[in-house]
Amino acid sequence: DEQAHVAGFYGRRIGANSGPAHLYLPGPHQGLVNRAAAKSYREELVLTESILDALSLTALGILNVIPCYGVNGFTEEHAKLLHDERVKTVAIGFDNDGAGKTASESLAERLVGEGFSVKLITPPTGKDWNEALLSGLTKETVRELLSRTTVREPKLDGAATFQVTRQGPRYIFESPTLRYRLLGVRPSFVSSLRVNVRAECA
């Protein structure tokens, strides 16, 4: 949890036809695996569908990863963490099957609507990242996949532009709900770039 206390347990059955494959404590999911990644890797964070998929990427040296609790397991605790740590880009890496792709699209729509840049990636081989790891997946392949995937950018207040006006030494950037005032802007910056920014929410 947020205080680094153990909040849950997870188990994975390995025997076929022996009951539910994924085992958790009773009640709603609590806590996050690798929570600290959101603070250390704010530029880009990978969300996987399961804990073993996240551990599979970690085994390759991909450390900016946090798992969800299944296709519908993105919780409000996940959302709060992304917002609190001001994560810029979220790469959704769910399973390469129908359920995973459908859930990825739904989660991407939500996150873009909440102001995050989003990428959708899937394992290049196999159904999930664990199968891909066992098939010889490398860190370089994952990094290349992340770098060449198209980014879905969020829209600002339903529009893509601000109205800009100049009032003497200050610039005003306005949208229906936001206003930014920049003070100290000079025509050119020779040795430094320093301005004062004030943001107001209508």
Short mmCIF file of C-alpha atoms in Angstrom, two decimals, residues 19-179:
data_model
loop_
_atom_site.label_atom_id
_atom_site.label_comp_id
_atom_site.label_asym_id
_atom_site.label_seq_id
_atom_site.Cartn_x
_atom_site.Cartn_y
_atom_site.Cartn_z
CA GLY A 19 -9.56 -24.69 -9.79
CA PRO A 20 -9.18 -20.97 -10.43
CA ALA A 21 -5.75 -20.15 -11.84
CA HIS A 22 -5.36 -16.85 -10.02
CA LEU A 23 -5.70 -16.76 -6.24
CA TYR A 24 -6.09 -13.65 -4.09
CA LEU A 25 -7.19 -12.85 -0.56
CA PRO A 26 -10.97 -12.44 -0.16
CA GLY A 27 -12.47 -9.02 -0.83
CA PRO A 28 -11.46 -6.22 -3.20
CA HIS A 29 -7.90 -6.04 -4.47
CA GLN A 30 -5.64 -3.90 -2.33
CA GLY A 31 -2.08 -2.75 -2.85
CA LEU A 32 0.05 -2.59 -5.99
CA VAL A 33 3.06 -4.57 -7.13
CA ASN A 34 6.13 -2.42 -7.86
CA ARG A 35 4.36 0.79 -6.83
CA ALA A 36 7.67 2.68 -6.70
CA ALA A 37 8.04 2.36 -10.49
CA ALA A 38 5.53 5.17 -11.02
CA LYS A 39 7.77 7.59 -9.15
CA SER A 40 11.01 6.42 -10.74
CA TYR A 41 9.71 6.23 -14.32
CA ARG A 42 7.25 9.11 -14.73
CA GLU A 43 8.03 9.54 -18.44
CA GLU A 44 6.66 6.11 -19.33
CA LEU A 45 5.06 3.34 -17.31
CA VAL A 46 3.98 -0.09 -18.60
CA LEU A 47 0.78 -1.74 -17.33
CA THR A 48 0.50 -5.49 -17.77
CA GLU A 49 -2.56 -7.69 -17.41
CA SER A 50 -1.13 -9.91 -14.69
CA ILE A 51 1.54 -10.09 -12.03
CA LEU A 52 3.49 -12.86 -13.76
CA ASP A 53 3.59 -10.79 -16.95
CA ALA A 54 5.07 -7.88 -15.00
CA LEU A 55 7.62 -10.19 -13.41
CA SER A 56 8.49 -11.56 -16.86
CA LEU A 57 9.33 -8.06 -18.12
CA THR A 58 11.22 -7.32 -14.92
CA ALA A 59 13.31 -10.44 -15.52
CA LEU A 60 14.37 -8.87 -18.84
CA GLY A 61 15.38 -5.62 -17.14
CA ILE A 62 12.20 -3.70 -17.99
CA LEU A 63 11.65 -2.10 -14.58
CA ASN A 64 9.04 0.55 -15.39
CA VAL A 65 6.16 -1.89 -15.08
CA ILE A 66 3.16 -2.33 -12.78
CA PRO A 67 0.60 -5.15 -13.17
CA CYS A 68 -3.19 -4.94 -13.12
CA TYR A 69 -5.44 -7.63 -11.65
CA GLY A 70 -6.62 -9.09 -14.95
CA VAL A 71 -8.39 -7.48 -17.91
CA ASN A 72 -10.79 -5.63 -15.64
CA GLY A 73 -8.28 -5.19 -12.85
CA PHE A 74 -7.22 -1.58 -13.30
CA THR A 75 -8.33 -0.21 -9.92
CA GLU A 76 -8.87 3.26 -8.53
CA GLU A 77 -5.63 2.69 -6.64
CA HIS A 78 -3.84 2.39 -9.99
CA ALA A 79 -5.52 5.58 -11.23
CA LYS A 80 -4.65 7.52 -8.09
CA LEU A 81 -1.01 6.48 -8.34
CA LEU A 82 -0.73 7.58 -11.98
CA HIS A 83 -2.25 10.97 -11.15
CA ASP A 84 -0.32 11.48 -7.91
CA GLU A 85 3.02 10.74 -9.56
CA ARG A 86 2.10 12.71 -12.72
CA VAL A 87 2.97 9.87 -15.07
CA LYS A 88 3.20 11.21 -18.61
CA THR A 89 2.80 8.13 -20.85
CA VAL A 90 1.11 4.82 -20.04
CA ALA A 91 1.94 1.80 -22.21
CA ILE A 92 -0.86 -0.76 -21.88
CA GLY A 93 0.61 -4.21 -22.47
CA PHE A 94 -2.25 -6.66 -21.99
CA ASP A 95 -2.46 -10.15 -23.43
CA ASN A 96 -2.49 -10.74 -27.16
CA ASP A 97 -6.00 -12.18 -27.26
CA GLY A 98 -9.54 -10.91 -27.74
CA ALA A 99 -10.18 -10.14 -24.08
CA GLY A 100 -6.87 -8.36 -23.69
CA LYS A 101 -7.31 -6.24 -26.80
CA THR A 102 -10.86 -5.24 -25.85
CA ALA A 103 -9.82 -4.30 -22.33
CA SER A 104 -6.80 -2.38 -23.65
CA GLU A 105 -8.98 -0.23 -25.89
CA SER A 106 -11.39 0.51 -23.06
CA LEU A 107 -8.62 1.43 -20.62
CA ALA A 108 -6.83 3.52 -23.25
CA GLU A 109 -9.98 5.55 -23.85
CA ARG A 110 -10.32 6.20 -20.14
CA LEU A 111 -6.68 7.18 -19.61
CA VAL A 112 -6.56 9.48 -22.65
CA GLY A 113 -9.70 11.14 -21.31
CA GLU A 114 -7.93 11.68 -18.00
CA GLY A 115 -5.01 13.44 -19.65
CA PHE A 116 -2.45 10.68 -20.15
CA SER A 117 -0.58 9.85 -23.34
CA VAL A 118 -1.20 6.18 -24.11
CA LYS A 119 0.46 3.41 -26.12
CA LEU A 120 -0.97 -0.03 -26.83
CA ILE A 121 1.56 -2.86 -27.08
CA THR A 122 1.22 -6.64 -27.21
CA PRO A 123 3.79 -9.43 -26.92
CA PRO A 124 5.46 -10.05 -30.30
CA THR A 125 5.14 -13.82 -29.77
CA GLY A 126 2.80 -15.92 -27.67
CA LYS A 127 -0.34 -14.92 -25.81
CA ASP A 128 1.31 -13.00 -22.99
CA TRP A 129 4.66 -11.66 -21.83
CA ASN A 130 5.49 -14.83 -19.93
CA GLU A 131 5.06 -16.98 -23.03
CA ALA A 132 7.13 -14.46 -24.98
CA LEU A 133 9.88 -14.60 -22.34
CA LEU A 134 9.98 -18.40 -22.55
CA SER A 135 10.20 -18.11 -26.35
CA GLY A 136 13.34 -15.97 -26.18
CA LEU A 137 12.03 -12.42 -25.88
CA THR A 138 14.79 -9.86 -25.28
CA LYS A 139 14.94 -6.50 -23.56
CA GLU A 140 15.97 -4.85 -26.83
CA THR A 141 12.86 -6.17 -28.59
CA VAL A 142 10.58 -4.74 -25.89
CA ARG A 143 12.38 -1.39 -25.97
CA GLU A 144 12.06 -1.25 -29.76
CA LEU A 145 8.37 -2.11 -29.50
CA LEU A 146 7.83 0.72 -27.03
CA SER A 147 9.78 3.23 -29.10
CA ARG A 148 7.99 2.61 -32.42
CA THR A 149 4.43 2.33 -31.12
CA THR A 150 2.09 5.22 -31.96
CA VAL A 151 1.17 7.44 -29.02
CA ARG A 152 -2.42 8.48 -28.44
CA GLU A 153 -2.33 12.01 -27.11
CA PRO A 154 -4.97 13.48 -24.79
CA LYS A 155 -7.16 16.36 -25.86
CA LEU A 156 -7.26 19.49 -23.75
CA ASP A 157 -10.80 20.42 -22.70
CA GLY A 158 -12.23 18.86 -25.84
CA ALA A 159 -10.08 21.11 -28.03
CA ALA A 160 -6.52 20.99 -29.25
CA THR A 161 -5.62 24.69 -28.96
CA PHE A 162 -5.52 27.60 -26.54
CA GLN A 163 -6.36 31.20 -27.38
CA VAL A 164 -3.18 33.25 -26.96
CA THR A 165 -3.05 36.99 -26.29
CA ARG A 166 -0.20 39.30 -25.38
CA GLN A 167 -0.52 41.99 -22.72
CA GLY A 168 2.73 43.90 -22.61
CA PRO A 169 5.40 41.61 -21.10
CA ARG A 170 2.92 38.83 -20.38
CA TYR A 171 1.28 36.15 -22.50
CA ILE A 172 -2.15 34.70 -21.69
CA PHE A 173 -3.04 31.15 -22.82
CA GLU A 174 -6.77 30.49 -22.34
CA SER A 175 -9.15 27.57 -22.83
CA PRO A 176 -12.73 27.25 -21.55
CA THR A 177 -11.48 25.92 -18.20
CA LEU A 178 -7.78 26.83 -17.94
CA ARG A 179 -5.72 29.99 -18.07
#
